[in-house]
Short mmCIF file of C-alpha atoms and ligand atoms in Angstrom, two decimals:
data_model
loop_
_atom_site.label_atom_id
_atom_site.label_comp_id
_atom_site.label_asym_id
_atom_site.label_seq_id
_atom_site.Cartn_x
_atom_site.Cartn_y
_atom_site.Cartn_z
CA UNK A 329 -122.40 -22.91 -15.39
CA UNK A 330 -125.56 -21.66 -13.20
CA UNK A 331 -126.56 -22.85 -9.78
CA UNK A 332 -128.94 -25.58 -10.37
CA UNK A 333 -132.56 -23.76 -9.79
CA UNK A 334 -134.50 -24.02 -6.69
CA UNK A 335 -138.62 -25.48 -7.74
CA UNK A 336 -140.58 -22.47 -6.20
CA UNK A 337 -143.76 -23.87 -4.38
CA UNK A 338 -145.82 -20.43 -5.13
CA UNK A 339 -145.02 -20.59 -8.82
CA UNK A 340 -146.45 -23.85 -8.90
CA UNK A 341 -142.84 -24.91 -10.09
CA UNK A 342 -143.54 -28.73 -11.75
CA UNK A 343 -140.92 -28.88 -14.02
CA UNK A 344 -141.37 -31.43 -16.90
CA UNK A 345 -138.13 -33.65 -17.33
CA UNK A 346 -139.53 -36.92 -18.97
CA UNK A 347 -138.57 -36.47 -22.76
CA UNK A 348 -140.63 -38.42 -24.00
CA UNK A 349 -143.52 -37.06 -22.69
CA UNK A 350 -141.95 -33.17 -23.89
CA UNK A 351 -141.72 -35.20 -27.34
CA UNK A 352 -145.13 -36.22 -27.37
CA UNK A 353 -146.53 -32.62 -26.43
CA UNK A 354 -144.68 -30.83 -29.06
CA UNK A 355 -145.92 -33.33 -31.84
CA UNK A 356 -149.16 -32.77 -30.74
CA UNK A 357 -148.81 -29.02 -31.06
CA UNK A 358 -146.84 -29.83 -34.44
CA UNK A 359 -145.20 -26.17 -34.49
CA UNK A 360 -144.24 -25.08 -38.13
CA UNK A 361 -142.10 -22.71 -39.10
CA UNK A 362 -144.24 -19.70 -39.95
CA UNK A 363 -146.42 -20.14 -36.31
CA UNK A 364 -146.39 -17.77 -33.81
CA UNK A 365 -146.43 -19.36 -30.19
CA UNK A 366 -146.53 -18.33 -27.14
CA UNK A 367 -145.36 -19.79 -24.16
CA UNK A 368 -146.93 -19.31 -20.54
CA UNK A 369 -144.35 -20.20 -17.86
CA UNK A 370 -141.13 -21.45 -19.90
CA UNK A 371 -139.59 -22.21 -16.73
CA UNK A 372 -136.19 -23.85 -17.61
CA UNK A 373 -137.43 -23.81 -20.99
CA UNK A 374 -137.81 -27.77 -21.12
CA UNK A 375 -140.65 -27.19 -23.95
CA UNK A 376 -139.08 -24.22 -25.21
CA UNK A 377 -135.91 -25.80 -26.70
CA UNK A 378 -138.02 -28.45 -28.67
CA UNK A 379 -140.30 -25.62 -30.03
CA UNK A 380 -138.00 -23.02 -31.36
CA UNK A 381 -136.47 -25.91 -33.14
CA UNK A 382 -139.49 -26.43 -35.49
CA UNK A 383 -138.15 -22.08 -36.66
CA UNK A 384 -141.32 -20.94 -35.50
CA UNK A 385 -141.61 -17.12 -34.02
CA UNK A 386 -142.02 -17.62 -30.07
CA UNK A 387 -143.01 -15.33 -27.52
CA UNK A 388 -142.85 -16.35 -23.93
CA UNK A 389 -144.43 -14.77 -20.48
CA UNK A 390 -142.33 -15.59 -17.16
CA UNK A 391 -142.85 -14.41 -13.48
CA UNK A 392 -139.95 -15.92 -11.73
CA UNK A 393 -137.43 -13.17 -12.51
CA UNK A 394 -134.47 -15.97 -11.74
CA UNK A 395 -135.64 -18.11 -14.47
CA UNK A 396 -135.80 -14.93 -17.03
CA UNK A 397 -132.18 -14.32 -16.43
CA UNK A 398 -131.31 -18.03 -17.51
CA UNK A 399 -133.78 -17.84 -19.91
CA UNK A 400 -132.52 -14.44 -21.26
CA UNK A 401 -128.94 -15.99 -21.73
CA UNK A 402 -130.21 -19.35 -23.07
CA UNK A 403 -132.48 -18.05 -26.16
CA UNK A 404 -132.37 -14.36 -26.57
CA UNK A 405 -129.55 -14.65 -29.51
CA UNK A 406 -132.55 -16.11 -31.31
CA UNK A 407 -134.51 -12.70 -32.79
CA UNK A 408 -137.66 -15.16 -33.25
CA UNK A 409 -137.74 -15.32 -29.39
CA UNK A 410 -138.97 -12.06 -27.19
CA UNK A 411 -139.07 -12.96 -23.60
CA UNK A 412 -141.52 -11.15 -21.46
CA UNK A 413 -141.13 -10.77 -17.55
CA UNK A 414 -145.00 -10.91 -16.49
CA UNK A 415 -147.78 -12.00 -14.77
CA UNK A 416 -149.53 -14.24 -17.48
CA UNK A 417 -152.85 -13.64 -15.66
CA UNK A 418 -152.60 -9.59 -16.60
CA UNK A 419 -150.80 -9.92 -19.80
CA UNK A 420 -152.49 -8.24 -22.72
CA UNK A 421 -151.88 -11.34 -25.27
CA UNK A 422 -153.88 -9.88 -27.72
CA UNK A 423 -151.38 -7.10 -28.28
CA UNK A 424 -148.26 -9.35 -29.62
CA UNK A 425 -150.74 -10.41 -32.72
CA UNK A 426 -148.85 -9.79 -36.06
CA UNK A 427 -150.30 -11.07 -38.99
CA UNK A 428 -151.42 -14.73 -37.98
CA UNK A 429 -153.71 -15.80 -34.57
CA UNK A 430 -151.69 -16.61 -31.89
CA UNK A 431 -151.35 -20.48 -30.90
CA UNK A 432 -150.78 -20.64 -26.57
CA UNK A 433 -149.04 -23.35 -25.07
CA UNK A 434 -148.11 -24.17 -21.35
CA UNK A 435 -147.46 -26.46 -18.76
CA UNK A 436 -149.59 -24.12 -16.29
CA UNK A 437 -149.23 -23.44 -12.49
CA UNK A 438 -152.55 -24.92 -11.49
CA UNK A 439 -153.34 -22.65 -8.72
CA UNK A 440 -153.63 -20.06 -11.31
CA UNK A 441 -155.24 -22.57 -14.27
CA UNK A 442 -158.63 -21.74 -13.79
CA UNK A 443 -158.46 -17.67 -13.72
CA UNK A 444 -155.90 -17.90 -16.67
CA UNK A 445 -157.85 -19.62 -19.02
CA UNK A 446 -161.07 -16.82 -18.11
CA UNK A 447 -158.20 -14.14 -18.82
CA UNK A 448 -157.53 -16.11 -22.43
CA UNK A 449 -161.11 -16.52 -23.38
CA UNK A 450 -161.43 -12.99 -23.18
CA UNK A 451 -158.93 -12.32 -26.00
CA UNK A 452 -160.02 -15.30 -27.66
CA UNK A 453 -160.63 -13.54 -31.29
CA UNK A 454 -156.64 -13.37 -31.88
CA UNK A 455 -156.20 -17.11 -30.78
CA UNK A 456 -156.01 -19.98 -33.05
CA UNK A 457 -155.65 -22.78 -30.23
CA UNK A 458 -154.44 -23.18 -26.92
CA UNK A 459 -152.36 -26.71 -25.47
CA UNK A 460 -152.05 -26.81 -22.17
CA UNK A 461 -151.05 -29.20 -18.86
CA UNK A 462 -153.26 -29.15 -16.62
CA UNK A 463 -154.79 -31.07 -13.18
CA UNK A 464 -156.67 -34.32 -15.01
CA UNK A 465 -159.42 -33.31 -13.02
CA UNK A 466 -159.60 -29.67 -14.23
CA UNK A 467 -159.26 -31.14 -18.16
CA UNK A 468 -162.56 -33.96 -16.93
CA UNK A 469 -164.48 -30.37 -16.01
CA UNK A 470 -163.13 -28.80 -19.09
CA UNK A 471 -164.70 -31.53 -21.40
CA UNK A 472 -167.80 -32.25 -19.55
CA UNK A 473 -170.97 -33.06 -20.88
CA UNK A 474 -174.55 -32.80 -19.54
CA UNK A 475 -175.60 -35.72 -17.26
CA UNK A 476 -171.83 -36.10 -16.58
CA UNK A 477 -171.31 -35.01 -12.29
CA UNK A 478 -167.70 -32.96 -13.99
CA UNK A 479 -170.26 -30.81 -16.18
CA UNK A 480 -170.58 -27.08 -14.69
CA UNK A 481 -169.66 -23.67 -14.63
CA UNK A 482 -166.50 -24.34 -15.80
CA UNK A 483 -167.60 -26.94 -18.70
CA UNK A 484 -170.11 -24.10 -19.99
CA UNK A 485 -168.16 -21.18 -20.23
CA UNK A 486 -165.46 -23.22 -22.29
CA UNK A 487 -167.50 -24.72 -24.13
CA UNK A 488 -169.31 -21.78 -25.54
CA UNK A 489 -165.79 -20.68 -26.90
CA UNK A 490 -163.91 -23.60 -27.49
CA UNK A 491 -164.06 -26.59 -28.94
CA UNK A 492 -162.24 -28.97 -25.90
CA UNK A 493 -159.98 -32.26 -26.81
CA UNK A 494 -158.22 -34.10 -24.09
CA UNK A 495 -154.82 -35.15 -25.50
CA UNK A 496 -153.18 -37.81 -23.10
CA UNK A 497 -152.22 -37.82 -19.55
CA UNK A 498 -149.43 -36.88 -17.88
CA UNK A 499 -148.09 -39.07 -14.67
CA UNK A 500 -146.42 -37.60 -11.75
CA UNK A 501 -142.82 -39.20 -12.41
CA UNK A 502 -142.78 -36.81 -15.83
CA UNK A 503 -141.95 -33.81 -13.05
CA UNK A 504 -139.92 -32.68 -11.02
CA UNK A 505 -140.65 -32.00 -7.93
CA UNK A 506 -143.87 -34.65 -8.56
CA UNK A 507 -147.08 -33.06 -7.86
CA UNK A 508 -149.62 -34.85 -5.96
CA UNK A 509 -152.19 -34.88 -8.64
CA UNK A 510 -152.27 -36.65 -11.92
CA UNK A 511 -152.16 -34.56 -15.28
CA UNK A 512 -153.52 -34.02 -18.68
CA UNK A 513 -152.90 -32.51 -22.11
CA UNK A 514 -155.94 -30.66 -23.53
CA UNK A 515 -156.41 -29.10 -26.96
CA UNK A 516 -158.68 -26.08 -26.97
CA UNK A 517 -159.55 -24.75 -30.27
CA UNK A 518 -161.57 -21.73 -30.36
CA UNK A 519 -164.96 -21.82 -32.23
CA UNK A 520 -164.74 -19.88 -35.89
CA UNK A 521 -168.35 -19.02 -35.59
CA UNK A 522 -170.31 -18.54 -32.24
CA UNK A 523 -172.08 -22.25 -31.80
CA UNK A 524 -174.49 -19.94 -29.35
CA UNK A 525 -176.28 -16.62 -29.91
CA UNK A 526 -176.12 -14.99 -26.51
CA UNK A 527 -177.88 -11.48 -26.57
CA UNK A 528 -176.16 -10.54 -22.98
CA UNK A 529 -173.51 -12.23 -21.86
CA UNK A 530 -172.89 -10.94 -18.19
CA UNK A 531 -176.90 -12.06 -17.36
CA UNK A 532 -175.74 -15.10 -18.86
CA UNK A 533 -172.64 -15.54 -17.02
CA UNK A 534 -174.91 -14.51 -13.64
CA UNK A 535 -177.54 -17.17 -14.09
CA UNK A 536 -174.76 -20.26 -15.01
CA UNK A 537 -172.82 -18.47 -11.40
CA UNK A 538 -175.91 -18.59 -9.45
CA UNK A 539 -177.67 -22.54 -10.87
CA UNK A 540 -174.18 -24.06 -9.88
CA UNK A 541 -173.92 -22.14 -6.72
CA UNK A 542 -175.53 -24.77 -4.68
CA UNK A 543 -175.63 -27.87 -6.93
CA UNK A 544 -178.02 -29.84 -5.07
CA UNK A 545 -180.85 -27.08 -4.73
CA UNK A 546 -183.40 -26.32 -7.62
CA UNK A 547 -183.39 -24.15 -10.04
CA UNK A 548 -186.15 -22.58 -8.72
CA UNK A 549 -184.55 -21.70 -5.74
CA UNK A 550 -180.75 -20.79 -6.76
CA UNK A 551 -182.72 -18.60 -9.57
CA UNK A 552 -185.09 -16.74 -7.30
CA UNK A 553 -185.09 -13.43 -7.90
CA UNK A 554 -183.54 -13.94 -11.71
CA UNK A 555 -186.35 -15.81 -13.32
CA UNK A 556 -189.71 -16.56 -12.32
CA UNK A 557 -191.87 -19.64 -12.98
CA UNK A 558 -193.53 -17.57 -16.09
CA UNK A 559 -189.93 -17.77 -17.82
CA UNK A 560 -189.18 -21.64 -16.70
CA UNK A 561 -192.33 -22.17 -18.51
CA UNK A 562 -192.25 -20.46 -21.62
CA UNK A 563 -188.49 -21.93 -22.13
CA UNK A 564 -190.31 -25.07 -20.91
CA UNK A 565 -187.38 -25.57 -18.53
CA UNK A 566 -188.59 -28.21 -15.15
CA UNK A 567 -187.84 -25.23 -12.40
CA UNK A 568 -187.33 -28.33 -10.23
CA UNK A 569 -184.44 -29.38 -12.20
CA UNK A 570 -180.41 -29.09 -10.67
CA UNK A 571 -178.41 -26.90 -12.64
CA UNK A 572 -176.40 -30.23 -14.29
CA UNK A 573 -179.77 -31.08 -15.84
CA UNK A 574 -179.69 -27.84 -17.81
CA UNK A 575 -177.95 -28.19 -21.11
CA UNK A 576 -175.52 -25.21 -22.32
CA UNK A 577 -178.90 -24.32 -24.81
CA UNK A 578 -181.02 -24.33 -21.49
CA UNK A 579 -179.33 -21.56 -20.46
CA UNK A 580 -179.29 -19.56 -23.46
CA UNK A 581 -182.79 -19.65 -23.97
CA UNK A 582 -183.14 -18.75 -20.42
CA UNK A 583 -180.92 -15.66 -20.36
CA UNK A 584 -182.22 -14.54 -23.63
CA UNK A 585 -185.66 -14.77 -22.40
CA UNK A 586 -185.20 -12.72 -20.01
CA UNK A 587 -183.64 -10.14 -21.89
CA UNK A 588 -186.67 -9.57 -23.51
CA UNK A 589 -188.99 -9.72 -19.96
N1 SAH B 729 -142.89 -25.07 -18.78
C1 SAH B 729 -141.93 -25.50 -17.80
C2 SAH B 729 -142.24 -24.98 -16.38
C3 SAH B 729 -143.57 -25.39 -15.79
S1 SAH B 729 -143.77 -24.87 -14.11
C4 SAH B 729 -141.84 -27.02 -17.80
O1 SAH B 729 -142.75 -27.66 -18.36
O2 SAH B 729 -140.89 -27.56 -17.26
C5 SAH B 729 -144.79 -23.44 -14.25
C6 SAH B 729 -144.05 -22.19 -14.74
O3 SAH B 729 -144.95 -21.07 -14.73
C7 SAH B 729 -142.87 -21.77 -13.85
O4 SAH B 729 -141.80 -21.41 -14.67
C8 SAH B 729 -143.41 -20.55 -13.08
O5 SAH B 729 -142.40 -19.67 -12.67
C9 SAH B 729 -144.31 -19.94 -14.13
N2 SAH B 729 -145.38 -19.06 -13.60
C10 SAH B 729 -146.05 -19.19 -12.43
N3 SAH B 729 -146.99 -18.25 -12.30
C11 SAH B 729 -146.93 -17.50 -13.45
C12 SAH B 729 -147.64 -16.35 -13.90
N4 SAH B 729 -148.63 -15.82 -13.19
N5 SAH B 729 -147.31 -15.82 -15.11
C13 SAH B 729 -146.29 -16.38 -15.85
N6 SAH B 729 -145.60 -17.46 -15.47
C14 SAH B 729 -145.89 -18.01 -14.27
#
């Protein structure tokens, strides 16, 4: 029998141990058989178990090299399961693509949540959809809408790729060790067609950065030096607006403007 394992604070170590709560997660990811999933931070492999049982193919990226070992003795017998011993925030998902898009699952450290899902997006083409745990307030930013004080950066770069459904959430009794925060489930789905047409994305990317830099200052200020008061007016966009009056289409026609300047 192994040494009971010691919750590492810089992992972000939460491990789930409420079964009901692993039984509702798995039915909402509803595995089947011929799915190939990937895991982000199978820990002690409380989600694992439940989802190699549905006989799907399951690939799983770890950085605690104590919790490979166990997990290395618990599942590698099964040749559906390939554990990887990596940082999930370098991995090259895109690469373990067979034949079907990949569908990502994790209960995710949440110091790392917000880098990790900018690392996913990128290989977004070879994913089919993502579940993940997350902070509740990180899943309320996720799903924001316009008018909403959540809604910013964060709410428009997901949303251009993803369509975003908050599941359920999560209390802190479901862990252990209980973090401080409460937590949700949220589906992301990535969008089969582009719902934007984006004709550079880095300017893009620049002008969301720089609106939500300082919230409470105009556009016409955080955007000096990116757009003048000829393009707020041909997009017929108030330059004395806050960024979280600008809808996601706001910015597109702003950024594509200016492409063309
Ligand atoms: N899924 C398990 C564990 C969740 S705790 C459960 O629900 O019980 C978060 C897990 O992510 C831990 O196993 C931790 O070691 C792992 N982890 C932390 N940082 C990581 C990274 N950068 N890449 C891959 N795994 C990571």
């Amino acid at each position: 029998m192994n040494k009971p394992h010691k919750a590492r604070k810089r992992f972000g170590q939460n491990f789930l141990q409420d079964s009901h709560i692993i039984h509702q997660i798995v039915m909402s990811i509803d595995p089947m058989p011929d799915d190939h999933l990937v895991e982000i931070g199978p820990g002690q492999g409380a989600i694992t178990q439940p989802l190699l049982d549905s006989q799907c193919r399951l690939d799983v990226v770890e950085l605690d090299r104590d919790l490979v070992d166990r997990l290395n003795t618990q599942f590698s017998h099964l040749d559906r399961f390939t554990l990887h011993s990596a940082d999930a925030l370098s991995f090259d998902f895109a690469a373990l693509k067979k034949d079907k898009p990949l569908r990502i699952i994790g209960n995710l450290p949440y110091n790392i949540s917000t880098p990790l899902l900018f690392h996913l997006l990128s290989q977004a083409a070879h994913i089919q959809d993502m579940h993940f745990m997350l902070q509740k307030e990180i899943v309320n930013r996720l799903e924001a809408q316009l008018g909403s004080k959540q809604f910013g950066r964060l709410s428009i770069m997901i949303q251009l790729h993803c369509q975003v459904e908050a599941l359920f959430d999560v209390e802190p009794e479901c862990f252990n060790p209980q973090p401080k925060v409460m937590s949700s489930i949220v589906r992301l789905t990535p969008h089969a067609a582009p719902p934007y047409a984006i004709d550079n994305m880095p300017l893009f990317e620049r002008i969301v950065r720089s609106a939500f830099s300082q919230r409470r200052k105009t556009i016409r200020n955080t955007l000096k030096g990116i757009c003048n008061d000829e393009v707020f007016q041909a997009t017929q966009i108030d330059p004395t607006s806050r960024a979280e009056a600008l809808s996601i289409n706001d910015f597109v026609n702003l950024s594509n403007h200016l492409k063309y300047e």
